[in-house]
C-alpha positions as CSV (number, residue, x, y, z in Angstrom):
1,X,45.1,-6.4,26.0
2,X,48.9,-6.4,25.5
3,X,50.8,-3.8,27.4
4,X,51.8,-1.0,24.9
5,X,55.3,-0.7,26.4
6,X,56.0,-4.4,25.7
7,X,54.8,-3.9,22.1
8,X,57.0,-0.8,21.7
9,X,60.1,-2.7,23.0
10,X,59.4,-5.7,20.7
11,X,58.9,-3.4,17.7
12,X,62.2,-1.7,18.4
13,X,64.0,-5.1,18.6
14,X,62.4,-6.3,15.3
15,X,63.4,-3.1,13.6
16,X,67.1,-3.6,14.6
17,X,68.6,-5.8,11.9
18,X,71.9,-6.5,13.8
19,X,70.2,-7.7,17.0
20,X,72.0,-11.0,17.4
21,X,70.7,-13.4,19.9
22,X,68.8,-11.0,22.3
23,X,68.8,-12.0,25.9
24,X,66.4,-9.2,27.0
25,X,63.1,-10.0,25.3
26,X,59.9,-9.4,27.2
27,X,56.8,-10.9,25.7
28,X,53.5,-9.0,25.7
29,X,52.0,-11.6,28.0
30,X,54.8,-11.4,30.5
31,X,53.7,-11.0,34.2
32,X,53.8,-7.6,35.7
33,X,57.3,-7.6,37.3
34,X,59.1,-9.2,34.4
35,X,59.8,-6.0,32.5
36,X,63.0,-4.1,32.9
37,X,63.2,-1.4,35.5
38,X,63.9,2.3,34.9
39,X,67.6,2.3,35.7
40,X,70.2,2.2,32.9
41,X,72.6,-0.7,33.1
42,X,76.4,-0.9,33.0
43,X,78.5,-4.1,32.7
44,X,82.1,-4.9,33.6
45,X,84.2,-8.0,33.4
46,X,86.4,-8.8,36.5
47,X,89.2,-11.3,36.6
48,X,89.5,-12.6,40.2
49,X,92.0,-15.0,41.8
50,X,91.3,-17.0,44.9
51,X,94.8,-17.7,46.3
52,X,96.1,-21.0,47.7
53,X,93.2,-23.2,47.0
54,X,93.1,-27.0,46.7
55,X,93.3,-27.9,43.0
56,X,90.8,-30.7,43.1
57,X,91.0,-31.3,39.4
58,X,94.7,-32.1,39.7
59,X,94.5,-34.6,42.5
60,X,96.0,-38.0,41.6
61,X,96.7,-39.7,44.8
62,X,97.0,-38.6,48.5
63,X,98.8,-35.3,47.8
64,X,96.7,-32.2,47.7
65,X,98.1,-29.8,45.1
66,X,97.3,-26.2,45.6
67,X,97.0,-23.2,43.2
68,X,95.7,-19.7,42.8
69,X,92.2,-20.4,41.5
70,X,91.1,-18.0,38.7
71,X,87.5,-16.9,38.4
72,X,86.0,-14.5,35.8
73,X,82.9,-12.6,36.7
74,X,80.5,-10.5,34.7
75,X,79.0,-7.6,36.8
76,X,75.8,-5.7,35.9
77,X,74.9,-2.6,37.8
78,X,72.8,0.6,37.8
79,X,74.7,3.1,35.5
80,X,74.9,6.8,35.6
81,X,73.6,7.5,32.1
82,X,71.3,5.7,29.7
83,X,72.8,3.5,27.0
84,X,73.2,5.0,23.5
85,X,73.2,1.6,21.8
86,X,72.5,-2.0,22.6
87,X,75.3,-3.8,24.2
88,X,76.8,-7.1,23.2
89,X,78.7,-10.1,24.7
90,X,81.0,-12.7,23.2
91,X,79.9,-16.0,24.7
92,X,81.1,-19.6,24.2
93,X,78.5,-22.1,23.2
94,X,77.8,-25.5,24.9
95,X,80.3,-27.2,22.5
96,X,83.1,-25.4,24.4
97,X,84.7,-23.8,21.3
98,X,82.4,-21.7,19.2
99,X,81.9,-18.0,20.2
100,X,78.6,-16.3,19.5
101,X,77.3,-12.8,20.0
102,X,74.6,-12.1,22.5
103,X,72.9,-8.7,22.7
104,X,71.3,-7.0,25.6
105,X,70.8,-3.6,27.3
106,X,73.9,-3.1,29.3
107,X,76.7,-0.6,28.3
108,X,80.2,-1.9,28.6
109,X,82.2,-0.1,31.4
110,X,79.6,2.6,31.9
111,X,80.1,4.8,34.9
112,X,78.1,3.5,37.9
113,X,75.3,5.5,39.3
114,X,76.2,7.6,42.4
115,X,74.6,8.5,45.7
116,X,73.1,5.1,46.5
117,X,74.1,1.6,47.5
118,X,72.4,-1.5,45.9
119,X,72.0,-5.1,47.2
120,X,74.3,-7.7,45.7
121,X,73.1,-10.8,43.9
122,X,75.5,-13.6,43.0
123,X,74.5,-15.8,39.9
124,X,76.0,-19.3,39.7
125,X,75.6,-21.5,36.5
126,X,75.3,-25.3,36.1
127,X,77.8,-28.0,35.2
128,X,78.9,-27.1,32.6
129,X,77.8,-23.5,32.0
130,X,79.2,-20.0,31.9
131,X,78.6,-16.6,33.2
132,X,76.2,-15.7,30.4
133,X,73.8,-18.6,30.8
134,X,71.5,-16.5,33.1
135,X,72.5,-13.1,31.7
136,X,68.9,-12.2,31.2
137,X,68.5,-12.2,35.0
138,X,71.7,-10.3,35.5
139,X,70.6,-7.4,33.3
140,X,67.0,-7.4,34.4
141,X,67.7,-7.2,38.1
142,X,70.4,-4.6,37.7
143,X,67.8,-2.3,36.0
144,X,65.7,-2.6,39.2
145,X,68.4,-1.5,41.6
146,X,70.7,-4.5,42.2
147,X,74.4,-5.2,41.5
148,X,74.5,-8.7,39.9
149,X,77.6,-10.7,39.5
150,X,77.7,-13.9,37.5
151,X,80.6,-16.3,37.8
152,X,82.6,-18.4,35.4
153,X,83.3,-21.3,37.7
154,X,86.7,-22.8,36.9
155,X,86.6,-26.5,36.0
156,X,82.9,-26.2,35.3
157,X,82.5,-24.1,32.2
158,X,82.0,-25.2,28.6
159,X,85.6,-24.5,27.8
160,X,87.3,-26.1,30.8
161,X,84.9,-28.8,32.1
162,X,86.8,-30.8,34.6
163,X,86.1,-33.6,37.1
164,X,82.7,-33.4,38.8
165,X,84.2,-33.6,42.3
166,X,85.9,-30.2,41.7
167,X,82.5,-28.6,41.2
168,X,81.1,-30.3,44.3
169,X,83.9,-28.9,46.4
170,X,84.4,-25.5,45.0
171,X,81.0,-24.3,44.1
172,X,79.8,-22.8,47.5
173,X,83.4,-21.6,48.2
174,X,83.4,-19.7,44.9
175,X,80.1,-18.1,45.8
176,X,81.4,-16.8,49.1
177,X,84.8,-15.7,47.7
178,X,83.1,-13.6,45.0
179,X,80.9,-11.9,47.7
180,X,84.1,-11.1,49.6
181,X,85.8,-9.7,46.5
182,X,82.8,-7.5,45.6
183,X,82.8,-6.2,49.2
184,X,86.5,-5.3,48.9
185,X,86.3,-3.5,45.5
186,X,88.1,-0.2,45.8
187,X,86.5,1.3,42.7
188,X,83.5,3.5,41.7
189,X,81.6,0.2,41.3
190,X,82.5,-0.9,44.8
191,X,81.1,2.3,46.1
192,X,77.6,1.4,45.1
193,X,77.5,-2.2,46.4
194,X,75.8,-3.0,49.7
195,X,77.6,-6.2,50.3
196,X,75.9,-6.7,53.7
197,X,72.7,-7.5,51.8
198,X,73.2,-10.4,49.4
199,X,71.0,-12.8,47.4
200,X,72.2,-15.9,45.5
201,X,70.8,-17.4,42.4
202,X,72.0,-20.9,41.4
203,X,71.0,-23.2,38.6
204,X,71.5,-27.0,38.8
205,X,75.0,-27.3,40.3
206,X,74.8,-23.6,41.1
207,X,71.6,-24.4,43.1
208,X,73.5,-27.2,44.9
209,X,76.2,-24.7,45.9
210,X,73.6,-22.1,47.0
211,X,71.8,-24.6,49.2
212,X,75.1,-25.7,50.8
213,X,76.1,-22.1,51.2
214,X,72.7,-21.4,52.8
215,X,73.1,-24.1,55.5
216,X,72.2,-27.4,53.9
217,X,75.2,-29.5,54.7
218,X,75.9,-32.7,52.8
219,X,75.7,-36.3,54.1
220,X,78.7,-38.3,55.4
221,X,78.0,-40.8,52.6
222,X,78.4,-38.1,50.0
223,X,81.9,-37.4,51.2
224,X,82.8,-41.0,50.2
225,X,81.4,-41.3,46.7
226,X,83.9,-42.8,44.2
227,X,82.6,-40.4,41.6
228,X,82.6,-37.4,43.9
229,X,85.3,-35.3,45.5
230,X,88.5,-37.3,46.2
231,X,90.3,-37.8,49.5
232,X,87.2,-37.1,51.5
233,X,87.5,-33.4,50.9
234,X,83.8,-32.9,50.6
235,X,83.6,-33.3,54.4
236,X,84.3,-29.6,54.4
237,X,80.6,-29.1,53.6
238,X,79.3,-31.9,55.7
239,X,76.2,-31.2,57.9
240,X,77.2,-30.5,61.5
241,X,80.9,-29.9,60.8
242,X,82.6,-26.7,62.0
243,X,83.9,-26.1,58.5
244,X,80.4,-26.1,57.0
245,X,79.0,-23.9,59.8
246,X,81.8,-21.4,59.1
247,X,80.8,-21.2,55.4
248,X,77.2,-20.0,56.2
249,X,77.2,-16.3,55.7
250,X,75.0,-13.8,57.5
251,X,75.2,-11.4,54.6
252,X,73.2,-13.8,52.4
253,X,69.5,-12.9,53.0
254,X,67.7,-15.0,50.4
255,X,68.4,-17.8,47.8
256,X,66.8,-18.8,44.5
257,X,67.7,-22.4,43.5
258,X,66.6,-23.4,40.0
259,X,66.5,-27.1,39.3
260,X,69.0,-27.8,42.1
261,X,70.9,-31.0,41.7
262,X,71.9,-33.2,44.6
263,X,69.0,-34.7,46.5
264,X,68.6,-37.2,43.7
265,X,72.1,-38.5,44.3
266,X,71.9,-38.6,48.1
267,X,74.1,-35.6,48.7
268,X,71.6,-34.4,51.3
269,X,69.2,-36.1,53.7
270,X,66.4,-34.6,55.8
271,X,68.7,-33.6,58.6
272,X,71.1,-31.8,56.3
273,X,68.4,-30.0,54.4
274,X,66.8,-28.9,57.7
275,X,69.9,-26.8,58.2
276,X,69.0,-24.4,55.4
277,X,68.3,-21.1,57.1
278,X,67.8,-18.6,54.3
279,X,64.4,-17.8,52.7
280,X,64.4,-19.8,49.5
281,X,62.5,-19.8,46.2
282,X,62.9,-23.1,44.3
283,X,62.0,-23.2,40.6
284,X,61.7,-26.5,38.6
285,X,60.1,-28.3,35.7
286,X,57.8,-31.1,36.6
287,X,59.5,-33.3,34.0
288,X,63.0,-32.6,35.2
289,X,64.9,-35.9,34.7
290,X,68.4,-34.4,35.5
291,X,67.9,-33.1,39.1
292,X,64.7,-35.2,39.2
293,X,61.5,-33.2,40.0
294,X,60.3,-35.5,42.8
295,X,63.6,-35.0,44.7
296,X,63.4,-31.3,44.2
297,X,60.0,-31.6,45.8
298,X,61.8,-33.5,48.6
299,X,64.1,-30.5,49.0
300,X,61.0,-28.3,49.3
301,X,59.6,-30.6,52.0
302,X,62.7,-31.2,54.0
303,X,64.1,-27.6,54.2
304,X,62.0,-27.1,57.4
305,X,64.4,-24.5,58.9
306,X,63.2,-21.7,56.7
307,X,60.3,-20.2,54.7
308,X,60.4,-21.4,51.1
309,X,58.4,-21.5,47.9
310,X,58.3,-23.9,45.0
311,X,57.4,-22.6,41.5
312,X,56.7,-25.4,39.1
313,X,56.6,-25.2,35.3
314,X,54.3,-28.1,34.5
315,X,55.8,-30.4,31.8
316,X,59.1,-28.5,31.6
317,X,62.3,-30.4,31.9
318,X,65.7,-29.4,33.5
319,X,66.0,-26.2,31.4
320,X,63.1,-24.6,33.1
321,X,63.5,-20.9,33.8
322,X,67.3,-20.5,33.8
323,X,69.0,-20.6,30.4
324,X,69.0,-17.8,27.9
325,X,67.1,-18.4,24.7
326,X,69.1,-20.8,22.6
327,X,71.5,-18.8,20.4
328,X,70.8,-19.3,16.7
329,X,74.2,-20.9,16.2
330,X,73.3,-23.6,18.7
331,X,70.6,-25.0,16.4
332,X,73.4,-26.6,14.3
333,X,74.8,-30.1,15.2
334,X,78.6,-30.3,16.0
335,X,81.0,-33.2,15.8
336,X,82.1,-32.9,19.5
337,X,78.7,-33.5,21.0
338,X,76.2,-36.4,20.7
339,X,73.3,-33.9,20.8
340,X,72.5,-30.6,19.1
341,X,73.7,-27.8,21.4
342,X,70.2,-26.2,21.2
343,X,69.0,-28.9,23.6
344,X,71.2,-27.5,26.3
345,X,69.3,-24.2,26.4
346,X,65.7,-25.1,25.2
347,X,62.7,-27.0,26.5
348,X,60.5,-29.0,24.1
349,X,57.3,-27.8,25.7
350,X,57.9,-24.3,27.1
351,X,59.3,-21.2,25.3
352,X,62.5,-19.9,26.8
353,X,61.5,-16.3,26.7
354,X,58.2,-17.1,28.4
355,X,60.1,-18.9,31.2
356,X,62.7,-16.2,31.5
357,X,60.0,-13.6,31.9
358,X,58.2,-15.6,34.6
359,X,61.6,-16.1,36.4
360,X,62.3,-12.4,36.2
361,X,58.8,-11.6,37.7
362,X,59.2,-13.9,40.7
363,X,62.9,-13.1,41.3
364,X,62.0,-9.4,41.4
365,X,59.2,-10.0,43.9
366,X,61.3,-12.3,46.1
367,X,64.4,-10.2,46.2
368,X,62.5,-6.9,46.6
369,X,60.8,-8.4,49.6
370,X,63.8,-10.1,51.3
371,X,66.7,-7.8,50.2
372,X,64.9,-4.4,50.2
373,X,62.1,-5.0,52.7
374,X,59.5,-4.1,50.1
375,X,56.4,-5.6,51.7
376,X,54.3,-4.4,48.7
377,X,55.7,-7.4,46.9
378,X,54.2,-9.9,49.3
379,X,51.0,-10.3,47.3
380,X,53.0,-11.5,44.3
381,X,54.2,-14.5,46.5
382,X,50.8,-15.1,48.3
383,X,49.1,-17.2,45.6
384,X,46.7,-20.1,45.3
385,X,48.6,-23.3,44.3
386,X,47.3,-24.0,40.8
387,X,47.7,-21.1,38.4
388,X,44.8,-22.3,36.1
389,X,42.4,-22.6,39.1
390,X,42.4,-18.9,39.7
391,X,39.3,-16.8,39.2
392,X,39.6,-13.4,37.4
393,X,36.9,-11.2,39.0
394,X,37.3,-7.5,38.5
395,X,34.9,-4.6,38.9
396,X,34.1,-2.0,36.3
397,X,37.2,-0.1,37.3
398,X,39.4,-3.2,37.0
399,X,39.8,-3.6,40.7
400,X,39.7,-7.1,42.2
401,X,36.5,-8.1,43.9
402,X,36.3,-10.5,46.9
403,X,35.9,-13.4,44.4
404,X,39.1,-12.6,42.7
405,X,41.8,-15.3,43.2
406,X,43.9,-15.0,40.0
407,X,47.7,-14.8,40.5
408,X,48.8,-11.2,41.3
409,X,50.6,-9.7,38.4
410,X,49.3,-12.2,35.8
411,X,46.8,-11.3,33.1
412,X,43.8,-13.6,32.6
413,X,44.8,-17.1,31.3
414,X,48.5,-16.5,31.6
415,X,49.1,-18.5,34.8
416,X,48.1,-21.7,33.1
417,X,50.7,-24.4,33.4
418,X,52.2,-23.0,36.6
419,X,52.1,-24.2,40.2
420,X,53.2,-22.2,43.2
421,X,53.5,-23.6,46.7
422,X,54.6,-22.1,50.0
423,X,55.7,-23.7,53.3
424,X,56.8,-21.8,56.4
425,X,59.7,-22.7,58.8
426,X,58.7,-25.6,60.9
427,X,56.3,-27.1,58.3
């Protein structure tokens, strides 16, 4: 039986004729923790500058040019008052030029809630991407008592895509810098951020950065790739180096890496991945041919220094779980790309909203457990491996019997096509 609150929310959206490209849909068959929380959401855009950084994109020889590195961040947070109307965003499409309107639940520049501090979650897009690519997670988690900050990574967005080596070098540094900046905010928003308790969500190259940031140092060979970071600069993130050890941050308590790129290209080996020391939830599609699913499974196997989970969307490709639903305008071909932009967001097998809802459910359980200490969320992560092997066994009052093995929080038949695996530190 569909949840009436889901049907009510969907009816409200359908009845709103100007609802362009919604990022906040929750399907009637969504798992239990996917829905939005009770807190109203505000959103602000911050322009940050990381001073005196190496300008990797400008390197042309042995010299190391430096610059003040600009970063734009979108911040969602619990607000003081409920929104009076749906909010909107102007986002650039994958073609790097066209702007589209996205709609969600956050109110622009709403006064933050008062009287409480909330854990911080950093959201880091792929290469290329932008700060709105996972805006559904930004809004959703903010409504549940988190401050979420999503970064436009310079040299890695749709509009300014630069050399790949710049992303390899800067990605984990950007993540740490943004945490520092959020901790230093001298505003009403800064007052509600608990910057000592931090989670990181990274997709693709954002997942690479999150794993490096969490302790998984790169190989020596990776520092020498001709297509990588020039002048050996990636040695800053090399496993066993003092510089990489200094990057690992005690404030970061948990990581979600979605389709993380890197093991497929030899950026890590088993020794480097064993240095990961943050509880980690990996999400991936079993048909991922970008980050390569089998090498994501290798990451899962080799990160022996921490507890970790792997959520698999069976038959999904690289777009599993992370991107917003493809904006309507992306369905049209453009001259500047050899593919329809739609393909950057969508999966040929799985519905985006369905995957987004599942990601929201597991992200809520994982961060509530590790950032808030909410042990009541543990059963949502203690699951049999194959979702479609679960047995739904309830008594007359709908309480589970001893034969019940179906995934916690999932209605009957709705865990089909999903796999969830857990390994503990040392395994």
